[in-house]
Coordinates of C-alpha atoms in Angstrom, one line a residue:
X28 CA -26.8 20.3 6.8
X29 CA -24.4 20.1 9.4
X30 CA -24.7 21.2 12.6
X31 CA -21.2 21.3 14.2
X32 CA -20.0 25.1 14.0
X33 CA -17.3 25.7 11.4
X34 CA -13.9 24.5 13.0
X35 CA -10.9 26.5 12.8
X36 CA -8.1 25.5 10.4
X37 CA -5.4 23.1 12.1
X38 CA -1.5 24.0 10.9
X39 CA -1.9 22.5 7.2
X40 CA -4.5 25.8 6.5
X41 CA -7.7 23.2 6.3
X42 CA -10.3 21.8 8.7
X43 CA -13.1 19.7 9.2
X44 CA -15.5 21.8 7.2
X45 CA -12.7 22.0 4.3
X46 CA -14.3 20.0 1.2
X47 CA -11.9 17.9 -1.4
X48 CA -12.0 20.8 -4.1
X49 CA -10.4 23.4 -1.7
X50 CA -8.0 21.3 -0.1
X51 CA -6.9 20.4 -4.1
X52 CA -7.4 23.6 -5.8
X53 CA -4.8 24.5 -7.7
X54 CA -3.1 21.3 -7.5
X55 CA -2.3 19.0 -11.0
X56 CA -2.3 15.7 -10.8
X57 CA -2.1 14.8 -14.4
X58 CA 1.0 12.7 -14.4
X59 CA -0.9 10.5 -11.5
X60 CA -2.2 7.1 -11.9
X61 CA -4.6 5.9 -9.2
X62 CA -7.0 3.4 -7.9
X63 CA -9.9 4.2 -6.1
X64 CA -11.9 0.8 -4.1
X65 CA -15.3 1.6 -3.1
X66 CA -15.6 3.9 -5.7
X67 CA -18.9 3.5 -6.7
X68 CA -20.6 5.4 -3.1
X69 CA -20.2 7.7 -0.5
X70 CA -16.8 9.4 -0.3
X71 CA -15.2 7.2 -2.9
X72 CA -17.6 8.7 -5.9
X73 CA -16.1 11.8 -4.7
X74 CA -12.7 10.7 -3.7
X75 CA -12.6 9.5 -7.9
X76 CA -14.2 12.9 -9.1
X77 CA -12.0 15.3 -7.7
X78 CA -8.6 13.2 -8.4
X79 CA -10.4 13.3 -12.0
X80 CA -11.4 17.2 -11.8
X81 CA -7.5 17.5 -10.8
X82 CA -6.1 15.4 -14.1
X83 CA -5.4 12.1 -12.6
X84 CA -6.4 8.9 -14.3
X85 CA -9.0 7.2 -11.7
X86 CA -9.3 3.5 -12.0
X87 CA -12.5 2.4 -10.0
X88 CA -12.5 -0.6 -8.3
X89 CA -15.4 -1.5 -7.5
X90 CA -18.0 -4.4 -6.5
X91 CA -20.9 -3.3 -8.3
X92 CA -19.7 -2.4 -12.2
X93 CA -23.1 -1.3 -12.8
X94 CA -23.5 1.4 -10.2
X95 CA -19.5 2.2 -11.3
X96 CA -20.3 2.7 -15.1
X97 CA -23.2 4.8 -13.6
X98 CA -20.8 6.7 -11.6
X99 CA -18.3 7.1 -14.8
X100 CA -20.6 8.8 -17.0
X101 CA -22.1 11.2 -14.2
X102 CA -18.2 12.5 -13.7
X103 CA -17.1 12.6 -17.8
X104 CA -20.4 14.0 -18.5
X105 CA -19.2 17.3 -15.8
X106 CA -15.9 17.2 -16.8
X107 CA -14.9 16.0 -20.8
X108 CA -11.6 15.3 -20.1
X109 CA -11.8 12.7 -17.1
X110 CA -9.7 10.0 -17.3
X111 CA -11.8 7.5 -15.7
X112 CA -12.0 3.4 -15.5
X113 CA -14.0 0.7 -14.4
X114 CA -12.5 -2.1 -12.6
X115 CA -14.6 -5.4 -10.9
X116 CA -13.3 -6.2 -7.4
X117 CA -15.2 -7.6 -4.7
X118 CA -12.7 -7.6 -1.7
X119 CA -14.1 -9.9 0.3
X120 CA -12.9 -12.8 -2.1
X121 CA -9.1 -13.5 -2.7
X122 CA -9.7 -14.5 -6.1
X123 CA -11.2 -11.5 -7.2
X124 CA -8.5 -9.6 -5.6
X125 CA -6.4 -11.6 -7.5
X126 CA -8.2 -11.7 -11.0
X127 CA -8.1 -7.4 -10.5
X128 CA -4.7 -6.7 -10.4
X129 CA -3.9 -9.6 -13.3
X130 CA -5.9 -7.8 -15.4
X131 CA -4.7 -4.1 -14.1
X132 CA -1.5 -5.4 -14.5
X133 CA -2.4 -6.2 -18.1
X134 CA -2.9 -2.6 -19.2
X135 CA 0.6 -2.0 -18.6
X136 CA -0.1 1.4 -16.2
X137 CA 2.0 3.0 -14.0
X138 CA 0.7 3.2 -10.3
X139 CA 0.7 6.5 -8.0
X140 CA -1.9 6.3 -6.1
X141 CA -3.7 3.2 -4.1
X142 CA -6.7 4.4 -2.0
X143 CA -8.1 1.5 0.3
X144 CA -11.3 3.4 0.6
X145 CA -14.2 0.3 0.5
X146 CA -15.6 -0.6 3.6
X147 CA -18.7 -2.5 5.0
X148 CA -20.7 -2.9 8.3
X149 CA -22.9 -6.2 8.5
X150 CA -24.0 -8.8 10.7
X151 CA -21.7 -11.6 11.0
X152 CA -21.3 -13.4 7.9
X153 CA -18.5 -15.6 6.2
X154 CA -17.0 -14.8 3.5
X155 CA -16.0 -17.0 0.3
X156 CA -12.6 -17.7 1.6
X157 CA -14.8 -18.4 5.2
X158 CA -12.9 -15.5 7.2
X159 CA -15.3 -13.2 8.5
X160 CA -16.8 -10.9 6.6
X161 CA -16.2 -7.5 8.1
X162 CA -12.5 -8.4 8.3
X163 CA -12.1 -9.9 5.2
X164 CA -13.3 -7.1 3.1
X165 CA -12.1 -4.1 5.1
X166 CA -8.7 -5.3 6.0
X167 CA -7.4 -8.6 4.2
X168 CA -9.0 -7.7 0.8
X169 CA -6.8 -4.4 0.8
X170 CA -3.7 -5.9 2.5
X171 CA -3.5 -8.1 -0.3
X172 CA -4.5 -5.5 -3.0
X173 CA -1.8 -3.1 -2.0
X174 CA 0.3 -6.4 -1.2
X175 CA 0.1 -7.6 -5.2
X176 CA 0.5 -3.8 -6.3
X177 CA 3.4 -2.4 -4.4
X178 CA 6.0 -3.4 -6.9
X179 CA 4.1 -1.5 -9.7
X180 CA 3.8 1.3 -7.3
X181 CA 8.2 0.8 -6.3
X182 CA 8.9 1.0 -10.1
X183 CA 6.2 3.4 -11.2
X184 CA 8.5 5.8 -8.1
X185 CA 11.2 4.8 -9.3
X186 CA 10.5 5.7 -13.1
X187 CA 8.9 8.6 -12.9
X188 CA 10.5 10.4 -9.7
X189 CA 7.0 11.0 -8.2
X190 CA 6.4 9.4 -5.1
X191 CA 3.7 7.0 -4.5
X192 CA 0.7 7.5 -2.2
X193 CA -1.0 4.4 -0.1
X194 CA -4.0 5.6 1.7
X195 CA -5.9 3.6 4.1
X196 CA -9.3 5.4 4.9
X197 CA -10.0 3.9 8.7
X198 CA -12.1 5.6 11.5
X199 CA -12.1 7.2 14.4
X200 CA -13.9 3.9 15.4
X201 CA -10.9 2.1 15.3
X202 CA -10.5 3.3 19.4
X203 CA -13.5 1.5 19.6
X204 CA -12.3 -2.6 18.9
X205 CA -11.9 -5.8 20.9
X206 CA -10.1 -5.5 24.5
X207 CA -7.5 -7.3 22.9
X208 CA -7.5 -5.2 19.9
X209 CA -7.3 -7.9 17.1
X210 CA -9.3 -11.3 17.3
X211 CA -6.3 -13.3 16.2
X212 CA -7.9 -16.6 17.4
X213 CA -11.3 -15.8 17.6
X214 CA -11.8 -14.1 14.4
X215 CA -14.6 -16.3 13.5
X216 CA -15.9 -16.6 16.5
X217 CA -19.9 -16.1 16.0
X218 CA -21.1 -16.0 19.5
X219 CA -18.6 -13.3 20.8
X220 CA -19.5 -11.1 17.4
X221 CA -20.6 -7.4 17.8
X222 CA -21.3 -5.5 14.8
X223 CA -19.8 -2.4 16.2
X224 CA -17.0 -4.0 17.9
X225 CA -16.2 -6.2 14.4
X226 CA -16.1 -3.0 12.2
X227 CA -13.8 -0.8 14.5
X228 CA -11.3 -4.2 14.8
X229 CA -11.5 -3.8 10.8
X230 CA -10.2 -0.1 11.1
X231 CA -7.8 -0.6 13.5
X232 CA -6.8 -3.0 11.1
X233 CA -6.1 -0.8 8.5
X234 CA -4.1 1.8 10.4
X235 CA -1.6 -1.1 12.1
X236 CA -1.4 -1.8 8.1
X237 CA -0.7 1.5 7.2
X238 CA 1.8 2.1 9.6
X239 CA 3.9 -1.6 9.8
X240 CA 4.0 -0.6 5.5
X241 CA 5.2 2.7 6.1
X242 CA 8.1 1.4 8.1
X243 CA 8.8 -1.3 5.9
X244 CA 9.0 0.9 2.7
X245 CA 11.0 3.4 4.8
X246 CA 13.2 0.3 5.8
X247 CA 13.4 -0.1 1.8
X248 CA 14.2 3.0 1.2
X249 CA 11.5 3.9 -1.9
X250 CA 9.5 6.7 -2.6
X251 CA 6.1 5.6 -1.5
X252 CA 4.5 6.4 1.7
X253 CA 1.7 5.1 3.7
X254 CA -0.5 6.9 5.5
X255 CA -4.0 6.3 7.4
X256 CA -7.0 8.2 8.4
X257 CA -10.4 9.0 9.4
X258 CA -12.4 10.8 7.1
X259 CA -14.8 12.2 9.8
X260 CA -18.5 11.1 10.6
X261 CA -20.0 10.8 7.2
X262 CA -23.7 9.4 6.4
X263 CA -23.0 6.8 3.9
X264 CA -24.1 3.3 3.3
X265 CA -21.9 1.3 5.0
X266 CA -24.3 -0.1 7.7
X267 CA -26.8 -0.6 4.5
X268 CA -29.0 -3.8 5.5
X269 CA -28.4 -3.6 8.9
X270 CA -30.7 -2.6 12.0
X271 CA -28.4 0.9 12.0
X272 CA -29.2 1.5 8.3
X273 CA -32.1 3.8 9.5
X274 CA -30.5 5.5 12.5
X275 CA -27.3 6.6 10.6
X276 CA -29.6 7.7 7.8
X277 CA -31.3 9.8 9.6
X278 CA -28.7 11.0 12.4
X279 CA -26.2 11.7 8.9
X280 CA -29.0 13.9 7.7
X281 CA -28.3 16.7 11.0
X282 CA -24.6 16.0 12.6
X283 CA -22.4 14.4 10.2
X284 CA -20.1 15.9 6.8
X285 CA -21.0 15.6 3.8
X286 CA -19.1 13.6 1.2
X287 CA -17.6 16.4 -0.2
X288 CA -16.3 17.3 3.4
X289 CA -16.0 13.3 4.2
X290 CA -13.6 13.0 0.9
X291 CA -11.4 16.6 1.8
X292 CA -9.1 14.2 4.0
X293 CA -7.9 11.6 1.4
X294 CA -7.5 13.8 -1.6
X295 CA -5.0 16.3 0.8
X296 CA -3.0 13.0 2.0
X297 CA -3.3 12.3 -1.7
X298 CA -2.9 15.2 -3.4
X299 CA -1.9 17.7 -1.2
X300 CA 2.5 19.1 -1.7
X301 CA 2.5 19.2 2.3
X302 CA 2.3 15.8 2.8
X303 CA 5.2 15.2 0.2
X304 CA 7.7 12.6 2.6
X305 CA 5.0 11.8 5.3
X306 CA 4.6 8.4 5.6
X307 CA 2.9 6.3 8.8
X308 CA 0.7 9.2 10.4
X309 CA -3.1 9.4 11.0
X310 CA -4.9 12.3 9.4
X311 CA -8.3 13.7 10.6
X312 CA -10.1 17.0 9.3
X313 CA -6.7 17.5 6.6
X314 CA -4.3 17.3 9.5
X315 CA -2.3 15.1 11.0
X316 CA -4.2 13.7 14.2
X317 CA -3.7 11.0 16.9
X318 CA -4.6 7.5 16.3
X319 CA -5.5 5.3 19.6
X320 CA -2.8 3.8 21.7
X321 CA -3.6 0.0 20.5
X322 CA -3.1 1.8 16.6
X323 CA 0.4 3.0 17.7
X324 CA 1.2 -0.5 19.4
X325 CA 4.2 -1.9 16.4
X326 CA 4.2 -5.4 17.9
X327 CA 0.5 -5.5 17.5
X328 CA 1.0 -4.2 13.7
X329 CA 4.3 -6.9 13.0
X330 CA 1.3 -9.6 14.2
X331 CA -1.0 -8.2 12.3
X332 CA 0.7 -8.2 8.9
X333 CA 2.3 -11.6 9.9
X334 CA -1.2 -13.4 10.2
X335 CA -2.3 -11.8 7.6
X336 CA 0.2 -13.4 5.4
X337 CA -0.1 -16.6 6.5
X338 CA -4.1 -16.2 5.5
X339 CA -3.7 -15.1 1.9
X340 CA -1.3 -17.8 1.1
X341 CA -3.3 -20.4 3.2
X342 CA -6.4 -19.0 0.6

């Protein structure tokens, strides 16, 4: 149940009450290859069964290969001819970033579609590489993903004449961060830590990403975009094992989407003609949106992807 009144379609025809089926109807994405983080809950089991319902070949990358293969079967057993995989990555460790895309790499694919769509809420925590753990999986764990991957993604563009789609799924939240934006010397700083504070830092994060790739692949001049956005207010389990698990459990249940409303906004910026050559915007509700001041700020975003460097070769 939702109870926002049904919104009135922006320029691109859809809204916030569009789901991923009618934004993709029609669409055929069989000559698409893509990989889906965070695939395994919330928006991402959706984001990977409508690419799937729309011919693509979906590679889950997920944490928990368990609740993946669980995931798998539920989406072959509605549609026969899904192309679906299982992938292990846990984002919050390097290695395992690492050890992913060696083995992707491995089945020889081609590579249309990255979707950074995994993200977690927790207390503060450490993780295996000791960066914090909010940051480390949200942001760092995808900069490097997409950072190991873009040269499939260049030659799979170049190959095949189809451009390439990077999608980081932020929030809205992202307004929400550190005065300063990004922690760049206190990022492990326990006594200053607020869980709310720590997870919008993470999704500012990934639109300064989005937006310092898109200008460097525009700089490049390749056929692959990068684009961020926020998928809207959607009950999942991000804050699972947290004191907000129960609150957003049952405030989702009355005023947020649902995931096949939550997922409409990737699989357009996937999927979607339209966004064919748009490439460092912020969509929200299948339309390009506004992202906060601090988001738009490119010397913040050159910082960003600088220190970032330095602490996945420092790993």
């Amino acid at each position: 149940m939702w109870l926002f009144r049904r919104s009135k379609n922006g320029s691109s025809g859809f809204s916030s009450s569009s789901t991923a089926e009618e934004v993709t109807h029609g669409i055929d994405a069989s000559a698409l290859t893509a990989i889906v983080t965070g695939a395994s809950s919330g928006i991402g089991v959706e984001t990977a069964r409508v690419l799937a319902l729309r011919g693509a070949h979906v590679i889950m990358a997920v944490r928990n290969v368990t609740a993946g293969r669980a995931v798998k079967d539920a989406i072959v057993k509605e549609n026969h001819n899904a192309k679906v995989d299982v992938m292990e990555l846990d984002l919050s460790s390097m290695a395992s970033v690492r050890k992913f895309v060696t083995e992707f790499k491995s089945l020889d694919l081609p590579l249309t579609v990255l979707i950074n769509n995994a993200g977690v809420g927790t207390s503060f925590k450490l993780s295996k590489d000791n960066i914090e753990l909010v940051f480390a999986t949200n942001h760092l764990g995808h900069f490097l993903l997409t950072e190991l991957l873009l040269e499939t993604m260049k030659n799979t563009a170049c190959q095949s004449n189809i451009e390439g789609r990077i999608i980081n799924v932020s929030s809205d939240l992202h307004k929400f961060s550190y005065d300063e934006g990004i922690r760049f010397d206190k990022l492990n700083d326990e006594l200053g830590y607020n869980i709310w504070k720590s997870y919008s830092q993470s999704k500012l994060a990934n639109v300064l990403h989005a937006n310092e790739l898109a200008r460097r692949l525009k700089e490049d001049g390749v056929q692959v975009t990068a684009n961020s956005l926020h998928p809207g207010a959607v009950a999942t389990n991000i804050f699972r094992n947290t004191f907000l698990s129960g609150f957003v459990s049952t405030l989702g249940k009355l005023v947020f989407k649902n995931v096949q409303q939550g997922a409409s906004t990737t699989c357009y910026v996937v999927l979607h003609p339209d966004v064919k050559g748009v490439s460092g915007e912020y969509f929200k509700d299948n339309n390009i949106s506004k992202s906060d001041t601090k988001a738009q700020d490119m010397e913040l975003a050159k910082k960003l992807w600088d220190f970032s460097m330095k602490l996945i070769h420092h790993a």
